[in-house]
PDB file of C-alpha atoms in Angstrom:
ATOM      1  CA  MET A   1      37.734 -19.429 -44.896  1.00 46.00           C
ATOM      2  CA  SER A   2      39.914 -20.124 -41.908  1.00 47.00           C
ATOM      3  CA  SER A   3      42.932 -22.339 -42.046  1.00 50.00           C
ATOM      4  CA  THR A   4      45.184 -24.024 -39.570  1.00 50.00           C
ATOM      5  CA  PRO A   5      48.990 -23.878 -39.748  1.00 49.00           C
ATOM      6  CA  GLN A   6      48.979 -27.568 -40.739  1.00 51.00           C
ATOM      7  CA  SER A   7      46.458 -27.096 -43.560  1.00 69.00           C
ATOM      8  CA  GLU A   8      48.382 -24.016 -44.712  1.00 74.00           C
ATOM      9  CA  ALA A   9      51.605 -26.044 -44.767  1.00 78.00           C
ATOM     10  CA  THR A  10      50.041 -28.866 -46.791  1.00 81.00           C
ATOM     11  CA  PHE A  11      48.492 -26.333 -49.171  1.00 81.00           C
ATOM     12  CA  ASN A  12      51.880 -24.647 -49.626  1.00 86.00           C
ATOM     13  CA  ALA A  13      53.504 -28.044 -50.206  1.00 86.00           C
ATOM     14  CA  LEU A  14      50.894 -28.735 -52.882  1.00 88.00           C
ATOM     15  CA  ILE A  15      51.745 -25.483 -54.680  1.00 89.00           C
ATOM     16  CA  GLU A  16      55.473 -26.248 -54.383  1.00 89.00           C
ATOM     17  CA  SER A  17      54.915 -29.663 -55.982  1.00 87.00           C
ATOM     18  CA  LEU A  18      53.175 -28.009 -58.942  1.00 87.00           C
ATOM     19  CA  TYR A  19      56.198 -25.855 -59.708  1.00 87.00           C
ATOM     20  CA  ALA A  20      58.669 -28.656 -58.920  1.00 86.00           C
ATOM     21  CA  SER A  21      57.283 -30.521 -61.934  1.00 80.00           C
ATOM     22  CA  LEU A  22      59.017 -27.989 -64.155  1.00 79.00           C
ATOM     23  CA  TRP A  23      62.393 -29.600 -63.524  1.00 78.00           C
ATOM     24  CA  ASP A  24      61.374 -33.099 -62.535  1.00 73.00           C
ATOM     25  CA  SER A  25      62.210 -35.926 -64.950  1.00 71.00           C
ATOM     26  CA  GLN A  26      58.774 -37.485 -64.299  1.00 73.00           C
ATOM     27  CA  GLY A  27      57.048 -34.384 -65.606  1.00 73.00           C
ATOM     28  CA  MET A  28      53.568 -33.704 -64.292  1.00 82.00           C
ATOM     29  CA  GLU A  29      53.252 -37.074 -62.562  1.00 86.00           C
ATOM     30  CA  LYS A  30      54.314 -35.877 -59.084  1.00 86.00           C
ATOM     31  CA  SER A  31      51.952 -32.924 -59.326  1.00 89.00           C
ATOM     32  CA  LEU A  32      49.093 -35.242 -60.208  1.00 92.00           C
ATOM     33  CA  TYR A  33      49.925 -37.433 -57.210  1.00 92.00           C
ATOM     34  CA  ALA A  34      50.010 -34.357 -54.959  1.00 91.00           C
ATOM     35  CA  LEU A  35      46.639 -33.104 -56.242  1.00 94.00           C
ATOM     36  CA  ARG A  36      45.120 -36.576 -55.991  1.00 94.00           C
ATOM     37  CA  ASP A  37      46.314 -37.060 -52.421  1.00 93.00           C
ATOM     38  CA  HIS A  38      45.464 -33.564 -51.195  1.00 92.00           C
ATOM     39  CA  PHE A  39      41.916 -33.720 -52.554  1.00 94.00           C
ATOM     40  CA  LYS A  40      41.338 -37.411 -51.704  1.00 95.00           C
ATOM     41  CA  CYS A  41      40.800 -38.456 -55.320  1.00 96.00           C
ATOM     42  CA  CYS A  42      41.096 -41.948 -56.741  1.00 96.00           C
ATOM     43  CA  SER A  43      42.640 -40.736 -59.996  1.00 95.00           C
ATOM     44  CA  ALA A  44      43.956 -37.663 -61.757  1.00 96.00           C
ATOM     45  CA  THR A  45      44.485 -36.974 -65.443  1.00 94.00           C
ATOM     46  CA  LEU A  46      46.103 -34.200 -67.436  1.00 93.00           C
ATOM     47  CA  MET A  47      45.341 -34.386 -71.161  1.00 92.00           C
ATOM     48  CA  ALA A  48      46.459 -32.188 -74.049  1.00 90.00           C
ATOM     49  CA  LEU A  49      43.640 -32.114 -76.567  1.00 92.00           C
ATOM     50  CA  GLN A  50      43.381 -30.993 -80.145  1.00 89.00           C
ATOM     51  CA  GLN A  51      40.325 -28.764 -80.189  1.00 86.00           C
ATOM     52  CA  LYS A  52      38.696 -29.444 -83.576  1.00 86.00           C
ATOM     53  CA  PRO A  53      38.120 -32.271 -84.046  1.00 89.00           C
ATOM     54  CA  ARG A  54      38.632 -33.074 -80.373  1.00 90.00           C
ATOM     55  CA  HIS A  55      41.351 -35.688 -80.049  1.00 90.00           C
ATOM     56  CA  MET A  56      43.879 -36.534 -77.337  1.00 92.00           C
ATOM     57  CA  LYS A  57      47.431 -35.642 -78.317  1.00 89.00           C
ATOM     58  CA  TYR A  58      49.209 -36.775 -75.135  1.00 87.00           C
ATOM     59  CA  GLY A  59      48.661 -36.904 -71.412  1.00 88.00           C
ATOM     60  CA  TRP A  60      49.491 -38.201 -67.968  1.00 89.00           C
ATOM     61  CA  THR A  61      47.302 -40.278 -65.683  1.00 92.00           C
ATOM     62  CA  ILE A  62      47.630 -41.667 -62.191  1.00 94.00           C
ATOM     63  CA  GLY A  63      45.201 -44.030 -60.544  1.00 94.00           C
ATOM     64  CA  VAL A  64      43.473 -45.026 -63.788  1.00 92.00           C
ATOM     65  CA  PRO A  65      43.694 -48.796 -64.317  1.00 91.00           C
ATOM     66  CA  GLU A  66      45.717 -49.616 -67.436  1.00 91.00           C
ATOM     67  CA  GLN A  67      42.869 -51.472 -69.165  1.00 91.00           C
ATOM     68  CA  TYR A  68      40.603 -48.405 -68.930  1.00 91.00           C
ATOM     69  CA  GLU A  69      43.354 -46.017 -69.924  1.00 91.00           C
ATOM     70  CA  ARG A  70      44.102 -48.120 -73.015  1.00 91.00           C
ATOM     71  CA  TRP A  71      40.343 -48.464 -73.823  1.00 91.00           C
ATOM     72  CA  TYR A  72      39.879 -44.684 -73.504  1.00 91.00           C
ATOM     73  CA  ILE A  73      42.774 -43.916 -75.852  1.00 92.00           C
ATOM     74  CA  GLU A  74      42.196 -46.702 -78.411  1.00 92.00           C
ATOM     75  CA  ASN A  75      38.499 -45.843 -78.769  1.00 91.00           C
ATOM     76  CA  ASP A  76      39.100 -42.075 -78.876  1.00 91.00           C
ATOM     77  CA  MET A  77      36.690 -41.710 -75.957  1.00 91.00           C
ATOM     78  CA  VAL A  78      37.827 -38.135 -75.347  1.00 92.00           C
ATOM     79  CA  SER A  79      35.835 -37.142 -78.437  1.00 90.00           C
ATOM     80  CA  LYS A  80      32.607 -38.284 -76.746  1.00 87.00           C
ATOM     81  CA  ASP A  81      33.385 -37.869 -73.049  1.00 90.00           C
ATOM     82  CA  PRO A  82      30.578 -35.871 -71.371  1.00 88.00           C
ATOM     83  CA  SER A  83      32.934 -34.782 -68.582  1.00 90.00           C
ATOM     84  CA  VAL A  84      35.282 -33.165 -71.095  1.00 91.00           C
ATOM     85  CA  ASP A  85      32.252 -31.448 -72.680  1.00 91.00           C
ATOM     86  CA  LEU A  86      31.303 -30.102 -69.249  1.00 91.00           C
ATOM     87  CA  PHE A  87      34.824 -28.905 -68.420  1.00 93.00           C
ATOM     88  CA  GLU A  88      35.313 -27.318 -71.831  1.00 92.00           C
ATOM     89  CA  ILE A  89      32.092 -25.288 -71.537  1.00 92.00           C
ATOM     90  CA  GLU A  90      31.752 -24.530 -67.817  1.00 93.00           C
ATOM     91  CA  SER A  91      35.346 -24.172 -66.553  1.00 93.00           C
ATOM     92  CA  PRO A  92      36.025 -20.932 -68.491  1.00 92.00           C
ATOM     93  CA  LYS A  93      32.729 -19.496 -67.244  1.00 93.00           C
ATOM     94  CA  LYS A  94      33.713 -20.212 -63.623  1.00 90.00           C
ATOM     95  CA  GLN A  95      37.368 -19.333 -64.283  1.00 90.00           C
ATOM     96  CA  GLY A  96      38.303 -22.456 -62.387  1.00 92.00           C
ATOM     97  CA  PHE A  97      37.288 -25.988 -61.572  1.00 95.00           C
ATOM     98  CA  VAL A  98      33.809 -27.311 -62.128  1.00 95.00           C
ATOM     99  CA  ALA A  99      32.478 -30.543 -60.615  1.00 95.00           C
ATOM    100  CA  ALA A 100      29.990 -32.838 -62.314  1.00 94.00           C
ATOM    101  CA  SER A 101      28.079 -33.076 -59.020  1.00 92.00           C
ATOM    102  CA  GLU A 102      27.421 -29.307 -59.148  1.00 91.00           C
ATOM    103  CA  MET A 103      25.778 -29.620 -62.531  1.00 87.00           C
ATOM    104  CA  LEU A 104      23.863 -32.844 -61.864  1.00 87.00           C
ATOM    105  CA  ALA A 105      21.756 -31.370 -59.062  1.00 82.00           C
ATOM    106  CA  GLY A 106      21.458 -34.592 -57.068  1.00 81.00           C
ATOM    107  CA  MET A 107      21.477 -37.016 -60.007  1.00 85.00           C
ATOM    108  CA  LYS A 108      24.081 -39.777 -59.982  1.00 88.00           C
ATOM    109  CA  LEU A 109      27.003 -39.567 -62.395  1.00 86.00           C
ATOM    110  CA  LEU A 110      26.420 -43.190 -63.375  1.00 84.00           C
ATOM    111  CA  ASP A 111      22.865 -42.327 -64.467  1.00 84.00           C
ATOM    112  CA  VAL A 112      23.916 -39.637 -66.959  1.00 83.00           C
ATOM    113  CA  VAL A 113      26.845 -41.239 -68.795  1.00 84.00           C
ATOM    114  CA  SER A 114      26.638 -43.497 -71.822  1.00 82.00           C
ATOM    115  CA  ASP A 115      26.892 -47.250 -71.388  1.00 86.00           C
ATOM    116  CA  GLU A 116      30.477 -47.111 -72.655  1.00 86.00           C
ATOM    117  CA  PHE A 117      31.638 -45.270 -69.533  1.00 86.00           C
ATOM    118  CA  LYS A 118      29.627 -47.241 -66.965  1.00 88.00           C
ATOM    119  CA  PRO A 119      32.037 -50.211 -66.519  1.00 88.00           C
ATOM    120  CA  TRP A 120      34.889 -47.941 -65.451  1.00 86.00           C
ATOM    121  CA  LEU A 121      32.737 -45.744 -63.211  1.00 89.00           C
ATOM    122  CA  SER A 122      31.173 -48.824 -61.598  1.00 90.00           C
ATOM    123  CA  SER A 123      34.373 -50.805 -61.058  1.00 90.00           C
ATOM    124  CA  GLU A 124      36.180 -47.796 -59.597  1.00 90.00           C
ATOM    125  CA  ALA A 125      33.067 -46.552 -57.722  1.00 93.00           C
ATOM    126  CA  ILE A 126      33.528 -43.078 -59.222  1.00 94.00           C
ATOM    127  CA  ILE A 127      30.765 -40.707 -58.198  1.00 94.00           C
ATOM    128  CA  ASP A 128      32.216 -37.289 -59.085  1.00 95.00           C
ATOM    129  CA  THR A 129      34.755 -35.650 -61.306  1.00 95.00           C
ATOM    130  CA  ALA A 130      36.101 -32.107 -61.227  1.00 96.00           C
ATOM    131  CA  GLY A 131      37.931 -30.510 -64.097  1.00 96.00           C
ATOM    132  CA  LEU A 132      39.756 -27.438 -65.252  1.00 95.00           C
ATOM    133  CA  LEU A 133      40.287 -26.223 -68.801  1.00 94.00           C
ATOM    134  CA  ILE A 134      43.777 -24.809 -69.285  1.00 91.00           C
ATOM    135  CA  PRO A 135      44.396 -22.760 -72.432  1.00 85.00           C
ATOM    136  CA  SER A 136      47.434 -23.808 -74.421  1.00 81.00           C
ATOM    137  CA  VAL A 137      48.303 -23.007 -78.024  1.00 76.00           C
ATOM    138  CA  GLU A 138      46.069 -22.489 -81.039  1.00 77.00           C
ATOM    139  CA  ASN A 139      43.682 -25.433 -81.554  1.00 80.00           C
ATOM    140  CA  GLU A 140      44.907 -27.109 -78.357  1.00 86.00           C
ATOM    141  CA  PHE A 141      43.817 -27.012 -74.753  1.00 91.00           C
ATOM    142  CA  LEU A 142      44.508 -29.038 -71.656  1.00 91.00           C
ATOM    143  CA  ILE A 143      42.074 -30.639 -69.250  1.00 94.00           C
ATOM    144  CA  LEU A 144      42.997 -31.488 -65.678  1.00 95.00           C
ATOM    145  CA  ALA A 145      40.458 -33.949 -64.280  1.00 96.00           C
ATOM    146  CA  LEU A 146      40.232 -35.309 -60.734  1.00 97.00           C
ATOM    147  CA  GLN A 147      37.927 -38.241 -59.987  1.00 96.00           C
ATOM    148  CA  ARG A 148      36.408 -39.087 -56.610  1.00 96.00           C
ATOM    149  CA  ASN A 149      34.984 -42.430 -55.537  1.00 95.00           C
ATOM    150  CA  GLU A 150      32.329 -43.357 -52.982  1.00 94.00           C
ATOM    151  CA  GLY A 151      34.896 -43.464 -50.176  1.00 93.00           C
ATOM    152  CA  ALA A 152      35.765 -39.775 -50.614  1.00 95.00           C
ATOM    153  CA  GLY A 153      32.329 -38.541 -51.653  1.00 95.00           C
ATOM    154  CA  VAL A 154      31.508 -35.701 -54.017  1.00 95.00           C
ATOM    155  CA  PHE A 155      33.572 -32.517 -54.074  1.00 96.00           C
ATOM    156  CA  SER A 156      32.317 -30.124 -51.414  1.00 95.00           C
ATOM    157  CA  PRO A 157      31.907 -26.377 -52.015  1.00 94.00           C
ATOM    158  CA  PHE A 158      34.921 -25.825 -49.714  1.00 93.00           C
ATOM    159  CA  GLU A 159      37.096 -28.220 -51.752  1.00 94.00           C
ATOM    160  CA  LEU A 160      36.038 -26.541 -54.996  1.00 94.00           C
ATOM    161  CA  GLN A 161      36.927 -23.219 -53.400  1.00 92.00           C
ATOM    162  CA  GLN A 162      40.381 -24.607 -52.531  1.00 92.00           C
ATOM    163  CA  LEU A 163      40.795 -25.816 -56.113  1.00 94.00           C
ATOM    164  CA  THR A 164      39.806 -22.365 -57.364  1.00 90.00           C
ATOM    165  CA  LEU A 165      42.431 -20.773 -55.101  1.00 90.00           C
ATOM    166  CA  ILE A 166      45.217 -22.821 -56.678  1.00 91.00           C
ATOM    167  CA  THR A 167      43.866 -22.595 -60.237  1.00 92.00           C
ATOM    168  CA  PRO A 168      46.263 -19.761 -61.233  1.00 92.00           C
ATOM    169  CA  HIS A 169      49.213 -21.814 -59.944  1.00 91.00           C
ATOM    170  CA  ILE A 170      48.033 -24.940 -61.750  1.00 90.00           C
ATOM    171  CA  LYS A 171      47.557 -23.056 -65.017  1.00 89.00           C
ATOM    172  CA  GLN A 172      50.929 -21.339 -64.782  1.00 90.00           C
ATOM    173  CA  ALA A 173      52.848 -24.497 -63.852  1.00 88.00           C
ATOM    174  CA  VAL A 174      51.173 -26.582 -66.565  1.00 86.00           C
ATOM    175  CA  GLN A 175      51.577 -23.928 -69.255  1.00 85.00           C
ATOM    176  CA  LEU A 176      55.266 -23.479 -68.385  1.00 87.00           C
ATOM    177  CA  PHE A 177      55.801 -27.231 -68.315  1.00 84.00           C
ATOM    178  CA  ILE A 178      54.211 -27.637 -71.766  1.00 81.00           C
ATOM    179  CA  LYS A 179      56.315 -24.755 -73.105  1.00 82.00           C
ATOM    180  CA  PHE A 180      59.523 -26.349 -71.750  1.00 80.00           C
ATOM    181  CA  TYR A 181      58.407 -29.785 -72.964  1.00 73.00           C
ATOM    182  CA  ARG A 182      57.873 -28.435 -76.492  1.00 72.00           C
ATOM    183  CA  GLN A 183      61.202 -26.598 -76.517  1.00 75.00           C
ATOM    184  CA  GLN A 184      62.997 -29.710 -75.363  1.00 71.00           C
ATOM    185  CA  SER A 185      61.230 -31.838 -78.012  1.00 68.00           C
ATOM    186  CA  GLU A 186      62.150 -29.363 -80.756  1.00 72.00           C
ATOM    187  CA  ASN A 187      65.813 -29.347 -79.686  1.00 73.00           C
ATOM    188  CA  THR A 188      66.207 -33.156 -79.770  1.00 65.00           C
TER     189      THR A 188
END
């Protein structure tokens, strides 16, 4: 994998933004914007999930329209989201990001999701999603999901390789942020 000084600089800036979230008042939001922009995604989500039964505890999203975000939370869609199933099972096996397009072998994402998810995927023209499972504390894990629309196309093997290269940084920054977040919450 060759890189140019410019791509190296933008990659380094991306890593810096991950660690900058540790002291930023907006939390993980700037990191999500940086990941979204660097990988040409339409949206990015970081969710803390209770493992059994699977339920969203809290999270951050960027690029997800408010009506769909509210629908997802109010209807506890995380408990039946096939993308989360995929990330939960396959990400640890790959020790990094996994993309739905890799697993679908040429099938369209829209053709394999339940009718509940189709309005959002259709209106946002989402054709791929990549995710990473991040271990947290007992009975909790985090999922970082990046969605791509038709304009950006599916995640390429090179882009997934780039995501894999920064996976240790993402995990470390997120785990430290959650640790600091919890300590701060306990002290207030």
